[in-house]
Coordinates of C-alpha atoms in Angstrom, one line a residue:
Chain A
X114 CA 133.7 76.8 129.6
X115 CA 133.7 73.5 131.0
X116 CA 130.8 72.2 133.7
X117 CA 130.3 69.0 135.5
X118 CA 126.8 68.4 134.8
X119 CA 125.3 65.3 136.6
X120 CA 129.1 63.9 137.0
X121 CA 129.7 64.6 133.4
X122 CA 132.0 66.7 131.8
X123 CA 129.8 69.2 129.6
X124 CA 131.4 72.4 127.4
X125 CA 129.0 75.0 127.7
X126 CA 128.9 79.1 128.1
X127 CA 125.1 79.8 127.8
X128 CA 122.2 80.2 129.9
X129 CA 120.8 77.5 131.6
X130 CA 117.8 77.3 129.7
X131 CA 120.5 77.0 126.5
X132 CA 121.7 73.8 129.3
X133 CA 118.3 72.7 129.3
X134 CA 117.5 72.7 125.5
X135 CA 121.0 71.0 124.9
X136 CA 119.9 68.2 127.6
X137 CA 116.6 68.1 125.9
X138 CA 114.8 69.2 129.8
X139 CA 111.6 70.3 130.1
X140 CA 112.5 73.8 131.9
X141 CA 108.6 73.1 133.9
X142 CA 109.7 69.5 135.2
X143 CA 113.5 70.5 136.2
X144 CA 115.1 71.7 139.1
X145 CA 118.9 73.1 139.2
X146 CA 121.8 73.0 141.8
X147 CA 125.1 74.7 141.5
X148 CA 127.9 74.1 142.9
X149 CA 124.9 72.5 145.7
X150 CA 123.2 75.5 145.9
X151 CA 119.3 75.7 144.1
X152 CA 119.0 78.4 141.9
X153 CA 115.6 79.7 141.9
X154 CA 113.7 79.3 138.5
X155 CA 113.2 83.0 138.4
X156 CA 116.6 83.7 138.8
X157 CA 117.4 81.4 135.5
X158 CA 117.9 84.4 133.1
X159 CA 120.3 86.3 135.2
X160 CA 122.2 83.6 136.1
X161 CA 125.6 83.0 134.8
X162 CA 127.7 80.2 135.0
X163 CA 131.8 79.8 135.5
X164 CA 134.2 77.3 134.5
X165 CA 134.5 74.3 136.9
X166 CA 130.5 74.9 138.3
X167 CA 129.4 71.5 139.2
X168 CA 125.8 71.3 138.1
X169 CA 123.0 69.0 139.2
X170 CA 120.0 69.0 136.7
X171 CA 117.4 67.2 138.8
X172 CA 113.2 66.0 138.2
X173 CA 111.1 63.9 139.6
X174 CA 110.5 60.2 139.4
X175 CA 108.1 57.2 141.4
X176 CA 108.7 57.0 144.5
X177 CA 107.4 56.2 147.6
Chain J
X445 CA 91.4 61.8 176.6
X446 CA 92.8 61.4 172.9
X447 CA 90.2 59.2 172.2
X448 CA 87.3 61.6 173.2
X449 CA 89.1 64.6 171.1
X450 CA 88.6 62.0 167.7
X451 CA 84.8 61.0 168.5
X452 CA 84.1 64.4 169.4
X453 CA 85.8 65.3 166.1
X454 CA 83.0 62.6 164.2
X455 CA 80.0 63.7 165.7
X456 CA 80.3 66.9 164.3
X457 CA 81.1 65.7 161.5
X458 CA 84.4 66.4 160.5
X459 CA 85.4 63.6 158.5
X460 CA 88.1 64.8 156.1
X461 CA 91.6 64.4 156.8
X462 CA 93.5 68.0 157.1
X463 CA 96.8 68.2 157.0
X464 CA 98.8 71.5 157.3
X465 CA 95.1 73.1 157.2
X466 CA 94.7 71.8 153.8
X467 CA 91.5 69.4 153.8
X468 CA 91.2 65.9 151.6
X469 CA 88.6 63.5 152.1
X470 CA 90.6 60.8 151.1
X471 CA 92.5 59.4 153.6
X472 CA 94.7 57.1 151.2
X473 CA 97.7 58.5 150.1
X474 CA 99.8 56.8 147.3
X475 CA 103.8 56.0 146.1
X476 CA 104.2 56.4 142.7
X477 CA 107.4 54.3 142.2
X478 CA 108.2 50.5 141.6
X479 CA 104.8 50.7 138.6
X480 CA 105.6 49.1 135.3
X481 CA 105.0 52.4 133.4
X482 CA 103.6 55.4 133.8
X483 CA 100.3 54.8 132.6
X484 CA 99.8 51.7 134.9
X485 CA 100.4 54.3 137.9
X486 CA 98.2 57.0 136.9
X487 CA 94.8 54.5 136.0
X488 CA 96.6 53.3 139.6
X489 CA 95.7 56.6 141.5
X490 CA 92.6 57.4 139.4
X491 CA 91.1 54.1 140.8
X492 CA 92.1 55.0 144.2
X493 CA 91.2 58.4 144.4
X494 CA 94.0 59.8 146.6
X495 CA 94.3 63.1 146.4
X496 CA 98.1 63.6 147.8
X497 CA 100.9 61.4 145.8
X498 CA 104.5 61.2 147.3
X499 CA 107.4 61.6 143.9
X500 CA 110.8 61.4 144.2
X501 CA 113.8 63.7 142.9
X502 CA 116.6 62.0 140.9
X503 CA 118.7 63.3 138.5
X504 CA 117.2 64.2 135.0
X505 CA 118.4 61.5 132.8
X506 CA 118.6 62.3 129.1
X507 CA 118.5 58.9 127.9
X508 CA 115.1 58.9 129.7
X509 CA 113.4 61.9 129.8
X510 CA 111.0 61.8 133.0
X511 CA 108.4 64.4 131.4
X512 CA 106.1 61.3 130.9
X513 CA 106.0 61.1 135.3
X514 CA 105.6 65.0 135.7
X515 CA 103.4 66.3 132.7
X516 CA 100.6 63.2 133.5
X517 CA 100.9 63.8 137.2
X518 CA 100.4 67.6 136.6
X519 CA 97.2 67.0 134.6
X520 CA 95.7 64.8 137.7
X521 CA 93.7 68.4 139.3
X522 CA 92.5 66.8 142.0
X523 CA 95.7 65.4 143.2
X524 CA 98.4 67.2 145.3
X525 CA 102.6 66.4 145.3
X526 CA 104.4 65.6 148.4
X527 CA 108.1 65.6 146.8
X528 CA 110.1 63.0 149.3
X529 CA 113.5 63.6 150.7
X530 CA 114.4 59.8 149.7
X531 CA 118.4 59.0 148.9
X532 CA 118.5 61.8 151.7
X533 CA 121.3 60.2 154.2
X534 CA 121.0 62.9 157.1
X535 CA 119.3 66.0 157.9
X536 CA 121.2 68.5 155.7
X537 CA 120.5 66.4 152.8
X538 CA 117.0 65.9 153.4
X539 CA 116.4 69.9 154.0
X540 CA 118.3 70.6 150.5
X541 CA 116.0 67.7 148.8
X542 CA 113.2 69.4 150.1
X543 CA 113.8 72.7 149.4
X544 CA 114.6 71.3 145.5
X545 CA 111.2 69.5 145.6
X546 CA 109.1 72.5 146.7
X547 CA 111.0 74.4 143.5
X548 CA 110.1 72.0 141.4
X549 CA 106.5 70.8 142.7
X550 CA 105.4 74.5 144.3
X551 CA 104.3 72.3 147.0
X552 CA 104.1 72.6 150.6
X553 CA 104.2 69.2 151.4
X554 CA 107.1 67.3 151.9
X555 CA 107.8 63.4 153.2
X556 CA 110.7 63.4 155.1
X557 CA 112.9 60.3 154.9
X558 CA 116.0 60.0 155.8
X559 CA 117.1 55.6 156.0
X560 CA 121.2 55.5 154.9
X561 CA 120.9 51.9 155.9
X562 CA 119.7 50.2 152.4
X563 CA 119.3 46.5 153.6
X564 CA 116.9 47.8 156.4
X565 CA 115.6 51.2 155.4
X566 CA 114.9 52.1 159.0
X567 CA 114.1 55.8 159.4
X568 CA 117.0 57.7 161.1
X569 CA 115.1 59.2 164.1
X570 CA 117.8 61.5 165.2
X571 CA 118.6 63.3 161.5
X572 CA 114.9 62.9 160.5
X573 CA 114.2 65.0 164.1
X574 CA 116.5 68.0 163.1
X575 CA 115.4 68.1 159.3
X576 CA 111.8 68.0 160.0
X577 CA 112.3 70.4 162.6
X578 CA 114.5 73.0 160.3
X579 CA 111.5 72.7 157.1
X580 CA 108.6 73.3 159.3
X581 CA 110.2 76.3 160.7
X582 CA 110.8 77.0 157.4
X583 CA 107.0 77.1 156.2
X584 CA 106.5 73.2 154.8
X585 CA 103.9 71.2 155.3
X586 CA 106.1 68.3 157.3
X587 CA 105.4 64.2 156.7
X588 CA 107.9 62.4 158.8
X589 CA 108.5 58.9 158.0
X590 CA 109.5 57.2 161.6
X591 CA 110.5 54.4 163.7
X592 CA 106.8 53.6 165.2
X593 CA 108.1 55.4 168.2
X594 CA 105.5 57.3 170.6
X595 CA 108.3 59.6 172.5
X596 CA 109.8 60.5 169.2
X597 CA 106.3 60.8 167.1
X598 CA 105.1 63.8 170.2
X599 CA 108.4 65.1 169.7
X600 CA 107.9 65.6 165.9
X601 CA 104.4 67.1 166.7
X602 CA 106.1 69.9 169.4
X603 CA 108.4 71.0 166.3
X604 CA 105.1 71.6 164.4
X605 CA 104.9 68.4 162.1
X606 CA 101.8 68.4 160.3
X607 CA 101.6 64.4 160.8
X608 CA 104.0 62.0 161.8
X609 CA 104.5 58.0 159.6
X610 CA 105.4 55.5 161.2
X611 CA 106.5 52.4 159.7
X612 CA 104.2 49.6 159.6
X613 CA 106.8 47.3 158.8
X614 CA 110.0 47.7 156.2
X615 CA 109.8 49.7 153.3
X616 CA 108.3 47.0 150.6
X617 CA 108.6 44.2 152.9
X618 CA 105.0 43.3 152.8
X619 CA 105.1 42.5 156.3
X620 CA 102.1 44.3 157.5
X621 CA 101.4 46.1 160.6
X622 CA 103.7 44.7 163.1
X623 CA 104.3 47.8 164.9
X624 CA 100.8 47.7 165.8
X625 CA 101.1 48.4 169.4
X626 CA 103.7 51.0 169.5
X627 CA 101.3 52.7 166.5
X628 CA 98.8 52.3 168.8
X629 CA 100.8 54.7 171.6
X630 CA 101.2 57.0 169.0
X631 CA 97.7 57.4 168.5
X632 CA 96.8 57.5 172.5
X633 CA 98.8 60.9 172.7
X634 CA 99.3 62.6 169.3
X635 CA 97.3 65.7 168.6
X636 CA 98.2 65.6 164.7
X637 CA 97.5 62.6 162.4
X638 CA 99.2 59.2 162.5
X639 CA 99.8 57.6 159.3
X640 CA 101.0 54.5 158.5
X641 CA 103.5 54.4 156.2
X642 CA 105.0 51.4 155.0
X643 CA 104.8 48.0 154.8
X644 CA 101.1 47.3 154.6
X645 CA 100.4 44.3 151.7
X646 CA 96.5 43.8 152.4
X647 CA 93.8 46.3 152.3
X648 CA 92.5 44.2 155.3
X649 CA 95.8 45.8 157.2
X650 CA 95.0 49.1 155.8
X651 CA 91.3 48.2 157.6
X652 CA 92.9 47.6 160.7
X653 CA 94.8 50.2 161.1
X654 CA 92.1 52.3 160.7
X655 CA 89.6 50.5 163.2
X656 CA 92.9 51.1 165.6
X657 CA 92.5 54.8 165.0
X658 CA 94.9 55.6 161.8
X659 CA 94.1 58.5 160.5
X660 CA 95.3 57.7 156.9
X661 CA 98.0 55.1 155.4
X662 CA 100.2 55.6 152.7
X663 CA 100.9 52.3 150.5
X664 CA 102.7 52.0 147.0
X665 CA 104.5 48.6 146.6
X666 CA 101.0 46.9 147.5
X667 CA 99.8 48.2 144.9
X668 CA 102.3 48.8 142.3
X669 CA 103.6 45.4 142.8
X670 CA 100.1 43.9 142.7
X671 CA 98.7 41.9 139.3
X672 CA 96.1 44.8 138.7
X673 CA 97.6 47.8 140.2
X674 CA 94.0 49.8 139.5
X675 CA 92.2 46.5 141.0
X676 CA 94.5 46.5 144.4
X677 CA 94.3 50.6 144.0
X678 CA 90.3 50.2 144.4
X679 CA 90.6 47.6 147.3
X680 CA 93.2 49.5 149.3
X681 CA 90.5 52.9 148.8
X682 CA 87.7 50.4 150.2
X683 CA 89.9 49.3 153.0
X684 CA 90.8 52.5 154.4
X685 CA 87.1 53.6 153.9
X686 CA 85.8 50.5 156.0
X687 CA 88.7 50.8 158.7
X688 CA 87.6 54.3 159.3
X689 CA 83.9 54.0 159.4
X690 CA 84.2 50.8 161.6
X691 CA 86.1 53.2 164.1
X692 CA 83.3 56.0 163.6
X693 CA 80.9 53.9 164.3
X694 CA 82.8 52.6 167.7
X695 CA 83.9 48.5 168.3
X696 CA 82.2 46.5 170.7
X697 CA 84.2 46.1 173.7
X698 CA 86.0 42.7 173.7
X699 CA 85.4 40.1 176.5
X700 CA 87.4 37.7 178.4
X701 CA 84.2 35.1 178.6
X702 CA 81.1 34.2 175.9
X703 CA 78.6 36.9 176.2
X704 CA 75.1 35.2 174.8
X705 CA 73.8 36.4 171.3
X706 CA 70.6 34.6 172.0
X707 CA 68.7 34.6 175.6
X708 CA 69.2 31.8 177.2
X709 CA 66.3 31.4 179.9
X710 CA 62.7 30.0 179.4
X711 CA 63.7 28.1 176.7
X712 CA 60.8 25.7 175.5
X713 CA 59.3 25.9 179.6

């Protein structure tokens, strides 16, 4: 199925830890919005995505 | 009356800083971003010992994997997160940013800072109100950044902020503490910590507001844009130590007219 992943087109039908490994993520250091809404780490495995979700893969960097 | 809660506070010596019931005994709290690289930053917050770093959330980038920021940060023990809500341009932003930082930090702690206007970066009073309001009814540990503004600061602390930040002058503007005053109202009434956030360049500021009864300041372009980041890391810890112990152990009061060192009767009579 197709996702917008960051603002990018990505083919995809896994899990998102399959996303994460693809994206080369550190599952520890990444948190996930779908479709705007966070999806609770724990809730990862059950978690299944549909064509068209829009998908934020997010981390932290510097800031102030 | 403010005044005589803080020196009561000293003489029974409760120096650390608590924020959110969670103690530190430094009182300088550092931005990680603007560094060179990621090692510069952590010998950065090593040398200052902070214990509370602010981090930003951006999206992962896989042509630059951030795990260098997170996996050093997370081996720092003594050092607590405080994700911001930065890129944030109103309240319901800033609540969702938060909520994602907490996921991802298991923090309590949370800067809120909401500033749509990039040439000026001025805090959004009225969106960072209702966010900061929503997350600490929500269970966070709530850092406004604000407009040094005394009516709004007491309004943050009625909605159960843990501190409230006001801006010592723009974000990375170097242009020191030139809300002093109106920080100085702040301080008068507020029951919670005032810290200054932004805009300090010289430790000697960091001093000052300190002796003007700061209860901690937050810098990161000081030092990140500094030559030595570690070196300026050191002097900023030394001038938020000084500013605080010169208020501890209580200014002289000023005087309009010369008051004599030395006595000035029976001289050679």
């Amino acid at each position: 199925m197709n996702l917008t992943v960051n603002g990018e087109s990505h083919e995809h039908a896994g899990t998102i830890a399959a996303l994460l490994s693809e994206l080369g993520a550190n599952p520890e250091y990444t948190a996930i919005t779908v479709n705007g809404d966070l999806v609770f780490s724990k809730d990862w495995n059950n978690f299944k995505f549909s064509d068209g979700d829009s998908v934020e893969v997010l981390t932290f960097v510097g800031g102030g | 009356m403010k005044s005589e809660v803080r020196n009561q506070k000293s003489e029974v010596g409760t120096q650390k800083l608590i924020l959110g019931g969670v103690e530190f005994t430094s009182r300088l709290i550092l931005g990680t971003g603007k560094f060179s690289d990621t090692q510069t930053m952590i010998q950065a917050i090593e040398a200052s010992g902070t214990e509370l770093v602010t981090v930003a959330l951006r999206r992962f980038n896989r042509d630059k994997p951030d795990d260098d920021l997170c996996a050093p940060l997370a081996k720092l023990k003594n050092v607590k997160l405080m994700p911001n809500t930065s890129g944030a341009m109103n309240a319901k932003e800033a609540v969702r940013a938060a909520q994602l930082g907490r996921e991802l930090s298991g923090s309590p702690f949370v800067k809120v800072e909401i500033h749509p206007n990039p040439h000026h970066l001025m805090p959004d009073a009225i969106e960072t109100y209702l966010a900061a309001k929503e997350l600490a009814a929500d269970g966070f540990i709530v850092l406004p950044y604000i407009p040094a503004d005394p009516v709004l600061a007491k309004k943050l602390e009625d909605v159960g902020c843990a501190a409230v930040m006001p801006l010592g002058a723009a974000i990375g503007s170097g242009g020191g503490l030139s809300t002093a005053e109106m920080i100085k109202l702040i301080i008068r009434d507020s029951n919670i910590p005032v810290i200054v956030d932004a805009g300090l360049r010289a430790p000697s500021e960091a001093a000052r507001a300190m002796e003007m009864g700061c209860d901690a300041c937050l810098v990161n372009s000081a030092i990140a844009a500094a030559n030595d980041p570690s070196g300026m890391a050191r002097a900023f810890a030394l001038g938020v130590k000084t500013g605080f112990a010169a208020r501890q152990a209580g200014l002289m009061p000023k005087s309009e007219v010369a008051v004599a060192s030395s006595p000035l009767t029976s001289f050679l009579s």
